Coordinates of C-alpha atoms in Angstrom, one line a residue:
Chain A
M1 CA 239.8 99.6 50.2
K2 CA 238.2 102.3 48.0
R3 CA 236.3 103.5 51.0
S4 CA 239.3 103.9 53.2
V5 CA 241.1 105.9 50.5
G6 CA 238.0 108.1 50.3
Q7 CA 238.0 108.5 54.1
I8 CA 241.7 109.5 54.1
M9 CA 240.9 112.1 51.4
G10 CA 238.0 113.3 53.5
R11 CA 240.2 113.7 56.5
T12 CA 242.7 115.7 54.6
G13 CA 240.0 117.8 53.0
I14 CA 238.5 118.6 56.4
R15 CA 241.9 119.7 57.6
I16 CA 242.2 122.4 55.0
P17 CA 239.6 124.8 56.5
L18 CA 240.9 124.0 60.0
I19 CA 244.4 124.9 59.0
L20 CA 243.3 128.0 57.2
W21 CA 241.5 129.2 60.3
T22 CA 244.5 128.4 62.5
I23 CA 246.6 130.7 60.2
A24 CA 243.9 133.3 60.3
V25 CA 244.0 133.3 64.1
L26 CA 247.7 132.9 64.7
Y27 CA 249.2 135.0 61.9
P28 CA 247.9 138.4 62.9
I29 CA 249.1 137.8 66.4
F30 CA 252.4 136.5 65.2
W31 CA 252.6 139.5 62.9
M32 CA 252.1 141.8 65.8
F33 CA 255.0 140.3 67.7
L34 CA 257.2 140.6 64.6
G35 CA 256.2 144.2 64.1
S36 CA 257.1 145.1 67.6
F37 CA 260.7 144.4 66.8
K38 CA 260.8 146.4 63.5
S39 CA 261.8 150.0 63.1
N40 CA 259.1 152.2 61.5
A41 CA 261.1 152.4 58.2
E42 CA 261.2 148.6 58.2
I43 CA 257.5 148.3 58.8
Y44 CA 256.9 150.4 55.7
R45 CA 259.4 148.6 53.6
N46 CA 258.6 145.1 54.7
P47 CA 255.3 144.9 56.6
W48 CA 254.9 141.1 56.2
G49 CA 258.3 139.6 56.7
W50 CA 260.7 138.7 59.4
P51 CA 262.5 141.6 61.2
E52 CA 266.0 142.2 60.0
T53 CA 267.2 142.5 63.6
F54 CA 265.3 141.9 66.8
N55 CA 265.4 145.4 68.1
I56 CA 263.8 146.3 71.4
A57 CA 263.9 150.0 70.8
N58 CA 260.1 150.1 70.4
F59 CA 259.6 148.7 73.8
S60 CA 261.9 151.2 75.5
Q61 CA 260.2 153.9 73.4
A62 CA 256.8 152.8 74.7
W63 CA 258.2 152.6 78.2
T64 CA 259.9 156.1 78.3
N65 CA 258.0 158.3 75.8
Y66 CA 254.5 157.0 76.5
N67 CA 254.7 156.1 80.2
I68 CA 253.5 152.6 79.6
D69 CA 255.1 151.7 82.9
V70 CA 252.6 153.9 84.7
S71 CA 249.7 152.4 82.7
V72 CA 250.9 148.8 83.3
F73 CA 251.0 149.6 87.0
N74 CA 247.5 151.1 86.9
S75 CA 246.2 148.1 85.0
L76 CA 247.7 145.7 87.5
L77 CA 246.4 147.7 90.4
V78 CA 242.8 147.9 89.0
T79 CA 242.9 144.2 88.1
L80 CA 244.1 142.9 91.4
L81 CA 241.9 145.3 93.5
G82 CA 238.9 144.5 91.3
A83 CA 239.4 140.7 91.5
V84 CA 239.9 140.7 95.3
L85 CA 236.9 143.0 95.9
T86 CA 234.7 140.8 93.6
L87 CA 235.6 137.7 95.7
V88 CA 234.9 139.5 99.0
L89 CA 231.5 140.6 97.8
A90 CA 230.6 137.4 95.8
I91 CA 231.6 134.5 98.1
P92 CA 229.3 135.3 101.1
T93 CA 226.4 136.1 98.8
A94 CA 226.8 133.0 96.7
Y95 CA 227.0 130.9 99.9
A96 CA 223.9 132.4 101.4
I97 CA 221.9 132.0 98.2
E98 CA 223.1 128.4 97.7
R99 CA 222.9 127.1 101.2
M100 CA 220.8 129.3 103.5
N101 CA 217.1 128.8 103.0
F102 CA 215.7 132.3 103.3
R103 CA 212.7 133.9 101.8
G104 CA 213.5 135.7 98.6
S105 CA 216.7 133.8 97.8
K106 CA 215.4 132.8 94.4
V107 CA 214.3 136.4 93.7
L108 CA 217.7 137.8 94.7
F109 CA 219.5 135.3 92.5
T110 CA 217.3 136.2 89.6
V111 CA 218.0 139.9 90.2
Y112 CA 221.7 139.3 90.0
I113 CA 221.5 137.0 87.0
S114 CA 219.3 139.2 85.0
A115 CA 221.8 142.0 85.4
M116 CA 224.0 140.0 83.1
M117 CA 221.6 140.5 80.3
I118 CA 220.9 144.2 80.7
P119 CA 222.9 146.7 78.6
M120 CA 224.9 148.6 81.2
V121 CA 225.6 151.4 78.7
L122 CA 222.4 153.1 79.9
G123 CA 223.8 153.1 83.5
W124 CA 227.1 154.6 82.5
I125 CA 225.8 158.1 82.2
P126 CA 224.4 158.3 85.8
L127 CA 227.4 156.3 87.0
F128 CA 229.7 159.0 85.7
F129 CA 228.0 161.6 87.8
L130 CA 227.7 159.3 90.8
L131 CA 231.4 158.7 90.7
D132 CA 232.0 162.4 90.4
D133 CA 229.9 163.1 93.5
L134 CA 231.7 160.4 95.4
N135 CA 235.1 161.8 94.3
L136 CA 235.8 158.5 92.6
L137 CA 235.8 159.8 89.0
D138 CA 239.2 159.7 87.4
N139 CA 240.3 157.4 90.2
I140 CA 241.7 153.9 89.9
F141 CA 240.0 152.8 93.1
G142 CA 236.7 154.0 91.9
L143 CA 237.2 152.1 88.6
A144 CA 238.1 149.0 90.6
I145 CA 234.8 149.2 92.5
V146 CA 232.8 149.6 89.3
Y147 CA 234.7 146.7 87.8
A148 CA 234.1 144.5 90.8
V149 CA 230.3 145.2 90.9
S150 CA 230.0 144.7 87.1
Q151 CA 231.4 141.2 87.5
L152 CA 229.3 140.3 90.5
P153 CA 226.5 138.6 88.6
F154 CA 228.9 136.3 86.7
S155 CA 230.9 135.5 89.8
I156 CA 227.9 134.7 91.9
F157 CA 226.5 132.6 89.2
V158 CA 229.6 130.4 88.8
L159 CA 230.3 130.3 92.6
T160 CA 226.8 129.1 93.5
S161 CA 227.1 126.3 91.0
F162 CA 230.4 125.2 92.4
M163 CA 229.2 125.4 96.0
S164 CA 226.2 123.3 95.2
T165 CA 228.6 120.4 94.6
I166 CA 230.0 120.5 98.1
P167 CA 228.4 117.8 100.3
K168 CA 226.2 119.3 103.0
S169 CA 227.3 116.8 105.5
L170 CA 230.6 118.5 105.9
E171 CA 229.0 121.7 107.0
E172 CA 226.6 119.9 109.3
S173 CA 229.3 118.0 111.1
A174 CA 231.4 121.2 111.4
A175 CA 228.3 122.9 113.0
I176 CA 227.9 120.0 115.4
D177 CA 231.6 120.5 116.4
G178 CA 230.6 124.0 117.4
L179 CA 231.9 126.0 114.4
S180 CA 230.0 129.2 113.9
P181 CA 228.4 130.0 110.5
Y182 CA 231.2 132.4 109.9
G183 CA 233.7 129.7 110.6
I184 CA 231.9 127.3 108.3
L185 CA 231.9 129.9 105.5
F186 CA 235.5 130.9 105.8
K187 CA 237.2 127.7 107.0
I188 CA 235.1 125.0 105.3
V189 CA 233.2 126.3 102.3
T190 CA 235.7 128.8 101.0
P191 CA 238.6 126.3 100.8
L192 CA 236.4 123.6 99.3
S193 CA 235.2 126.0 96.6
M194 CA 238.8 127.0 95.7
S195 CA 238.5 125.5 92.2
G196 CA 235.5 127.7 91.5
I197 CA 237.1 130.7 93.1
I198 CA 240.2 130.3 91.0
T199 CA 238.2 130.0 87.8
V200 CA 236.2 133.1 88.6
T201 CA 239.3 135.1 89.6
I202 CA 241.1 134.2 86.4
M203 CA 238.1 135.2 84.3
N204 CA 237.7 138.5 86.2
C205 CA 241.4 139.3 86.0
I206 CA 241.3 138.9 82.2
Q207 CA 238.2 140.9 82.0
F208 CA 239.6 143.8 84.1
W209 CA 243.0 143.7 82.4
N210 CA 241.3 143.9 79.0
E211 CA 238.5 146.4 79.8
Y212 CA 238.5 149.5 77.7
F213 CA 235.2 151.4 77.6
M214 CA 234.4 152.0 81.2
A215 CA 238.1 153.1 81.7
L216 CA 237.6 155.5 78.7
I217 CA 234.6 157.1 80.3
F218 CA 235.6 157.1 84.0
L219 CA 239.4 158.0 83.7
Q220 CA 240.6 161.3 82.3
T221 CA 244.1 162.2 83.2
K222 CA 247.0 160.4 81.5
T223 CA 248.7 159.4 84.7
N224 CA 245.6 157.3 85.6
Y225 CA 245.3 155.6 82.2
T226 CA 245.1 151.9 82.2
L227 CA 247.0 150.0 79.5
A228 CA 244.0 149.8 77.2
L229 CA 243.7 153.6 77.3
A230 CA 247.4 154.1 76.8
I231 CA 247.3 151.8 73.7
D232 CA 244.3 153.7 72.4
Y233 CA 246.2 156.9 72.9
I234 CA 249.3 155.6 71.1
S235 CA 247.2 154.3 68.3
N236 CA 245.5 157.7 67.8
E237 CA 248.9 159.4 67.9
A238 CA 250.4 156.9 65.5
Q239 CA 248.1 158.4 62.8
Y240 CA 250.3 161.4 62.8
T241 CA 253.6 160.2 64.2
N242 CA 253.6 156.9 62.4
A243 CA 255.1 155.2 65.5
W244 CA 253.7 151.9 64.4
G245 CA 256.5 149.9 66.0
T246 CA 255.8 151.5 69.4
L247 CA 252.1 150.7 68.9
F248 CA 252.9 147.0 68.2
A249 CA 255.2 146.9 71.2
S250 CA 252.4 148.2 73.5
L251 CA 250.0 145.7 72.1
V252 CA 252.5 142.9 72.8
I253 CA 252.8 144.2 76.4
A254 CA 249.0 144.0 76.8
I255 CA 248.7 140.6 75.3
V256 CA 251.6 138.7 76.9
P257 CA 250.0 138.3 80.4
V258 CA 246.8 137.0 78.7
I259 CA 248.7 134.5 76.7
I260 CA 250.6 133.3 79.8
L261 CA 247.3 133.0 81.8
Y262 CA 245.7 131.1 78.9
G263 CA 248.7 128.8 78.6
I264 CA 248.4 127.8 82.2
F265 CA 244.7 127.8 82.7
Q266 CA 243.4 127.1 79.2
R267 CA 240.8 124.5 80.3
R268 CA 239.5 126.5 83.2
I269 CA 239.1 129.6 81.1
A270 CA 237.3 127.8 78.3
K271 CA 235.0 126.1 80.8
G272 CA 234.4 129.2 82.8
M273 CA 233.4 131.2 79.8
T274 CA 231.1 128.6 78.3
E275 CA 229.3 128.1 81.6
G276 CA 229.0 131.9 82.0
A277 CA 227.4 132.1 78.5
I278 CA 225.0 129.2 78.9
K279 CA 223.3 130.7 81.9
G280 CA 220.8 132.4 79.4
Chain B
M1 CA 216.6 129.0 120.0
V2 CA 215.4 132.6 119.6
Q3 CA 219.0 133.6 120.1
S4 CA 220.1 131.2 117.3
K5 CA 217.4 132.5 115.0
K6 CA 218.6 136.1 115.6
Q7 CA 222.2 135.0 114.9
K8 CA 221.1 133.4 111.7
Y9 CA 219.6 136.7 110.6
I10 CA 222.8 138.5 111.5
F11 CA 224.8 136.0 109.5
L12 CA 222.5 136.3 106.6
A13 CA 222.7 140.1 106.7
F14 CA 226.5 139.8 106.9
C15 CA 226.5 137.7 103.8
L16 CA 224.0 139.6 101.7
V17 CA 223.7 143.2 102.7
P18 CA 227.1 144.8 101.9
T19 CA 227.1 143.1 98.5
F20 CA 223.6 144.2 97.7
I21 CA 224.2 147.7 98.8
L22 CA 227.2 148.1 96.5
F23 CA 225.2 146.3 93.7
S24 CA 222.3 148.7 94.2
I25 CA 224.6 151.8 94.2
F26 CA 226.7 150.9 91.2
T27 CA 224.3 148.8 89.0
L28 CA 220.6 149.2 90.0
Y29 CA 220.6 152.9 90.8
P30 CA 222.5 153.9 87.6
L31 CA 220.1 151.9 85.4
F32 CA 216.9 153.4 86.9
S33 CA 218.5 156.8 87.1
G34 CA 219.3 156.5 83.4
L35 CA 215.6 156.1 82.7
Y36 CA 214.9 159.2 84.8
F37 CA 217.7 161.2 83.0
S38 CA 216.1 160.6 79.7
F39 CA 213.3 163.1 80.6
F40 CA 215.8 165.9 81.1
D41 CA 217.8 168.3 79.0
W42 CA 221.2 168.3 80.7
S43 CA 224.7 169.3 79.7
G44 CA 226.3 168.0 82.8
S45 CA 226.5 170.9 85.2
S46 CA 223.9 170.5 87.8
S47 CA 222.5 174.0 87.7
V48 CA 220.9 173.6 84.2
K49 CA 219.0 170.3 84.5
E50 CA 215.7 171.0 82.9
F51 CA 212.7 168.7 82.8
V52 CA 211.6 168.4 79.2
G53 CA 209.1 165.5 79.3
F54 CA 209.2 163.4 76.2
A55 CA 211.1 166.0 74.2
N56 CA 214.2 163.8 74.0
Y57 CA 212.1 160.9 72.7
I58 CA 210.6 163.1 70.1
K59 CA 214.1 164.2 69.1
L60 CA 215.0 160.5 68.9
F61 CA 212.3 159.8 66.4
K62 CA 213.2 162.8 64.3
D63 CA 217.0 162.2 64.4
S64 CA 218.0 161.0 61.0
I65 CA 221.1 159.2 62.3
I66 CA 219.1 157.0 64.7
P67 CA 217.6 154.7 62.0
D68 CA 221.0 154.3 60.5
T69 CA 222.5 153.3 63.9
I70 CA 219.7 150.8 64.4
M71 CA 220.2 149.3 60.9
H72 CA 224.0 149.1 61.5
D73 CA 223.5 147.3 64.8
Y74 CA 221.1 144.7 63.3
F75 CA 223.4 144.4 60.3
L76 CA 226.1 143.4 62.7
V77 CA 223.7 141.1 64.6
V78 CA 222.6 139.2 61.5
T79 CA 226.1 138.9 59.8
K80 CA 227.7 137.9 63.1
I81 CA 225.1 135.2 63.7
L82 CA 225.5 133.8 60.2
G83 CA 229.3 134.0 60.2
I84 CA 229.8 132.7 63.7
M85 CA 227.2 130.0 63.7
V86 CA 228.1 128.5 60.3
L87 CA 231.8 128.4 61.0
A88 CA 231.4 127.4 64.7
M89 CA 229.1 124.6 63.8
F90 CA 231.4 123.4 61.0
F91 CA 234.4 123.4 63.3
A92 CA 232.5 121.8 66.2
V93 CA 231.3 118.9 64.0
A94 CA 234.7 118.5 62.5
L95 CA 236.5 118.4 65.8
T96 CA 234.1 116.0 67.5
Q97 CA 232.7 113.7 64.8
L98 CA 235.7 113.2 62.6
K99 CA 238.5 111.7 64.6
I100 CA 241.2 114.2 64.1
K101 CA 244.2 113.6 66.2
E102 CA 245.3 117.2 66.7
A103 CA 241.7 118.4 67.6
P104 CA 242.8 119.8 71.0
F105 CA 245.3 122.0 69.2
Y106 CA 242.6 123.6 67.0
R107 CA 240.3 124.0 70.0
I108 CA 243.0 125.9 72.0
V109 CA 243.9 128.1 69.0
F110 CA 240.4 129.0 67.9
F111 CA 239.3 130.0 71.4
F112 CA 242.2 132.3 72.1
P113 CA 240.8 135.5 70.4
N114 CA 237.8 135.2 72.8
I115 CA 240.0 136.4 75.6
M116 CA 241.8 139.1 73.8
S117 CA 241.1 142.7 74.7
V118 CA 238.7 144.5 72.3
V119 CA 241.3 147.3 72.1
V120 CA 244.0 144.9 70.9
I121 CA 241.6 143.2 68.4
G122 CA 240.4 146.5 67.1
I123 CA 243.8 148.1 66.7
L124 CA 245.3 144.9 65.2
W125 CA 242.5 144.7 62.6
T126 CA 242.7 148.4 61.9
F127 CA 246.3 147.8 61.0
I128 CA 245.4 144.7 59.0
Y129 CA 243.0 146.9 57.0
N130 CA 245.5 149.8 56.7
P131 CA 245.5 150.9 53.1
S132 CA 249.2 151.1 52.5
L133 CA 250.7 148.7 55.1
G134 CA 247.9 146.3 56.0
L135 CA 247.7 142.6 55.3
V136 CA 244.5 142.7 53.3
N137 CA 245.6 145.1 50.6
S138 CA 249.1 143.6 50.4
G139 CA 247.5 140.2 50.1
L140 CA 245.3 141.4 47.3
E141 CA 248.3 142.8 45.5
F142 CA 250.2 139.6 46.0
L143 CA 247.3 137.7 44.3
G144 CA 247.2 140.3 41.5
L145 CA 243.9 141.8 42.5
E146 CA 245.2 145.3 43.1
E147 CA 241.9 146.8 41.8
W148 CA 240.1 145.3 44.8
A149 CA 242.4 147.0 47.3
K150 CA 240.7 149.9 49.0
P151 CA 240.9 151.9 52.2
W152 CA 238.5 149.5 53.9
L153 CA 237.7 151.4 57.1
G154 CA 237.7 154.7 55.3
D155 CA 235.2 153.7 52.7
E156 CA 231.6 154.5 53.5
K157 CA 230.3 151.3 51.9
W158 CA 232.9 148.9 53.1
A159 CA 233.7 150.2 56.6
L160 CA 230.8 148.4 58.4
P161 CA 231.2 145.0 56.7
S162 CA 234.9 145.3 57.5
I163 CA 234.1 145.3 61.2
V164 CA 232.2 142.1 60.9
L165 CA 235.3 140.1 60.2
P166 CA 237.2 140.9 63.4
A167 CA 233.9 140.3 65.3
V168 CA 233.5 136.9 63.9
W169 CA 237.2 136.2 64.2
A170 CA 237.1 137.0 67.9
G171 CA 233.8 135.2 68.6
I172 CA 233.9 131.8 67.0
G173 CA 235.9 129.9 69.7
L174 CA 233.4 130.3 72.5
F175 CA 230.4 129.2 70.4
M176 CA 232.4 126.3 68.9
L177 CA 233.0 125.1 72.5
M178 CA 229.4 125.5 73.4
L179 CA 228.3 123.4 70.4
M180 CA 231.0 120.9 71.0
G181 CA 229.6 120.5 74.5
G182 CA 226.2 119.8 73.0
I183 CA 227.5 117.3 70.4
A184 CA 229.5 115.4 73.1
N185 CA 226.2 114.7 74.9
I186 CA 224.6 113.0 71.9
S187 CA 224.6 109.3 72.3
K188 CA 226.8 107.4 69.8
S189 CA 224.0 104.9 69.3
F190 CA 222.0 107.3 67.2
Y191 CA 224.8 107.6 64.7
E192 CA 225.3 103.9 64.7
A193 CA 221.6 103.2 64.1
A194 CA 221.6 105.9 61.3
K195 CA 224.7 104.3 59.7
I196 CA 223.0 100.9 59.6
D197 CA 220.0 102.5 58.0
G198 CA 222.3 103.9 55.4
A199 CA 222.0 107.6 56.2
S200 CA 224.8 109.7 54.7
E201 CA 226.9 111.9 57.0
W202 CA 225.1 115.0 55.7
Q203 CA 221.7 113.4 56.6
Q204 CA 223.0 112.5 60.0
F205 CA 224.0 116.1 60.6
W206 CA 220.5 117.4 59.6
K207 CA 218.5 114.7 61.3
I208 CA 220.5 113.9 64.4
T209 CA 223.2 116.5 65.3
L210 CA 221.3 119.7 64.5
P211 CA 218.0 118.9 66.3
L212 CA 219.9 117.6 69.3
V213 CA 222.2 120.6 69.7
W214 CA 219.3 123.0 69.1
P215 CA 219.3 124.2 72.7
Q216 CA 223.0 125.2 72.4
V217 CA 222.3 126.8 69.0
K218 CA 219.5 128.8 70.6
V219 CA 221.6 129.9 73.6
S220 CA 224.4 130.9 71.2
I221 CA 222.2 133.0 69.0
L222 CA 220.6 134.8 71.9
Y223 CA 224.1 135.4 73.4
I224 CA 225.4 136.8 70.2
V225 CA 222.4 139.1 69.9
I226 CA 222.7 140.4 73.5
T227 CA 226.5 140.9 73.3
T228 CA 226.2 142.6 69.9
L229 CA 223.5 145.0 70.9
N230 CA 225.1 145.8 74.2
G231 CA 228.7 145.7 73.2
S232 CA 229.4 146.1 69.5
F233 CA 230.0 149.8 69.9
I234 CA 233.3 149.1 71.7
L235 CA 234.8 147.6 68.5
V236 CA 233.3 150.3 66.4
Q237 CA 234.7 153.0 68.8
V238 CA 238.2 151.5 68.6
M239 CA 238.2 150.9 64.8
T240 CA 236.3 153.8 63.3
G241 CA 234.8 156.0 66.0
G242 CA 231.6 155.8 64.1
G243 CA 233.0 157.2 60.9
P244 CA 233.5 157.8 58.0
N245 CA 230.5 160.2 57.9
N246 CA 228.5 158.2 60.5
S247 CA 228.6 155.1 58.2
T248 CA 229.6 152.8 61.1
H249 CA 227.8 154.4 64.1
V250 CA 225.9 151.9 66.1
M251 CA 223.5 152.8 68.9
G252 CA 226.1 152.6 71.6
S253 CA 228.8 154.6 69.9
Y254 CA 226.2 157.3 69.1
L255 CA 225.2 157.3 72.7
Y256 CA 228.9 157.8 73.7
Q257 CA 229.3 160.6 71.2
Q258 CA 226.1 162.4 72.2
A259 CA 226.7 162.0 76.0
F260 CA 230.4 162.1 76.5
K261 CA 231.6 164.1 73.5
Q262 CA 228.8 166.6 73.0
Y263 CA 227.5 166.6 76.6
N264 CA 223.9 165.9 75.7
F265 CA 223.6 163.6 78.7
G266 CA 219.8 163.6 78.7
Y267 CA 219.6 162.7 75.0
G268 CA 222.4 160.1 75.6
A269 CA 220.3 158.5 78.3
T270 CA 217.3 158.4 75.9
I271 CA 219.4 156.5 73.4
G272 CA 220.4 154.2 76.2
V273 CA 216.7 153.5 77.0
M274 CA 216.2 152.7 73.3
I275 CA 219.1 150.2 73.4
L276 CA 217.5 148.6 76.4
V277 CA 214.1 148.4 74.9
L278 CA 215.3 147.1 71.6
S279 CA 217.5 144.4 73.0
L280 CA 214.7 143.2 75.3
I281 CA 212.2 143.1 72.4
T282 CA 214.7 141.3 70.2
V283 CA 215.5 138.7 72.8
L284 CA 211.8 138.0 73.5
F285 CA 211.0 137.9 69.8
L286 CA 213.8 135.5 69.1
Q287 CA 212.9 133.3 72.0
F288 CA 209.4 133.1 70.6
L289 CA 210.7 132.4 67.1
M290 CA 213.2 129.7 68.1
R291 CA 210.9 127.8 70.5
R292 CA 210.9 124.4 69.1
E293 CA 209.7 121.3 70.8
K294 CA 212.5 119.5 72.5
V295 CA 213.6 116.6 70.3
E296 CA 214.0 113.3 72.0
Y297 CA 214.7 110.0 70.4

């Protein structure tokens, strides 16, 4: 009896840090949502509390005065283009590395994987001039290519491990039925690795949607800004204009798609990220 | 047969070559070219690219800001490892070993900051630290500790430690999941045997859990080191831009300032080479340090 009381106490005790950390994670995010509905005067008067009225003026401000609509469009474009291009580049390579026995396949795989550990910041200086030479600097398409290539190692890594679980007999019988290797790749292997492809694509989309630093270096004119750059710009302006409400509204615009994706694909995202990290 | 072999090679080329060409152009070439750039004095316009040998490296060793940036990076590495690993281990054990009904809820919540944009995290926390409006100072006032309130990110002494908190906040979930994966693989029979032998929960943790999740601990620490040395500057850039008075500059943010703000591209590349070399040395050193014979019971 005494023991069980102690255990109940222990259970409750262990919940205290868990609940505190839950608050530490959720409250700032919640606070950001509340702030996006407050006027600037209200933010100064009452930074913590509930908004007096749910005012969407901040969102329309962000939309009209800071051209967030253009940035949202740019971010969507670079995210989708980047994600599609990554798949186009990664699926055939992952298949060849996983299934075709060719000399150097291990070396090639190692080259791709070790690129995950190399600090790319060194490469960004030459990349800047390379993009300039190719007329891809300050260009959403150029950024999409850079993004896609930057996620190749991770995508190839996850896709090869998914493809290794497909039974070889399926490909063999398709070959006997006269299907070309191209047919096997696109009609058999690609549909069967759909689960891996979805995981990789969600991870890449979140990555591209969130990315900040390469956009900062490789984009220059405001009309090409992605959402991350627009937010950074509003944040710097807010030091002088005190347009905190607008800033909160733009943060909300940036985070809502991520929350929705996480709500739907929570398990996949968590699994994809842990696998990507364990490759070490 | 010859025909089919040729076709096999064409198919292989179809699969591998376009991808590898783009990878070479946009990843391999820039990295090697970065090494090459570090031997030049270059302000960006192609006419005045001057070979200077090791001059940039000599400048690097004489630059009084460089040792600070290295110190700041390793300060972040050490504090992040401690903060993240202790909390992540605690949460991982709590959520797997103690049968808590709502464990999946905590898991989902704790992981979420891992997929938030660094910009959103940085700006949100800049606001949390805001001297007049932010949560931290209002919270201290609420608790009657006004004298502790300060302009956190504007204070030379406190700015860098203030950056650790958002980094830990945003990092815990992933490592908690990695450790949970490790703990889930430990056979229940070890704990049962330990209980019969009268081992306390604390002893069980040190003698069973920790040694058996050591591979995950190792991977986590290496991952934190790599991502911090290669990426901590993004959070720094968003939150302080390296200020006040260079007190938060890390190697990456200093590179950005030198190359893309002051147009010393050659010197920027030299800093990049330093980041590459230091992160490789650190990873190799840690791998050596943490090698530990695989524990099997």
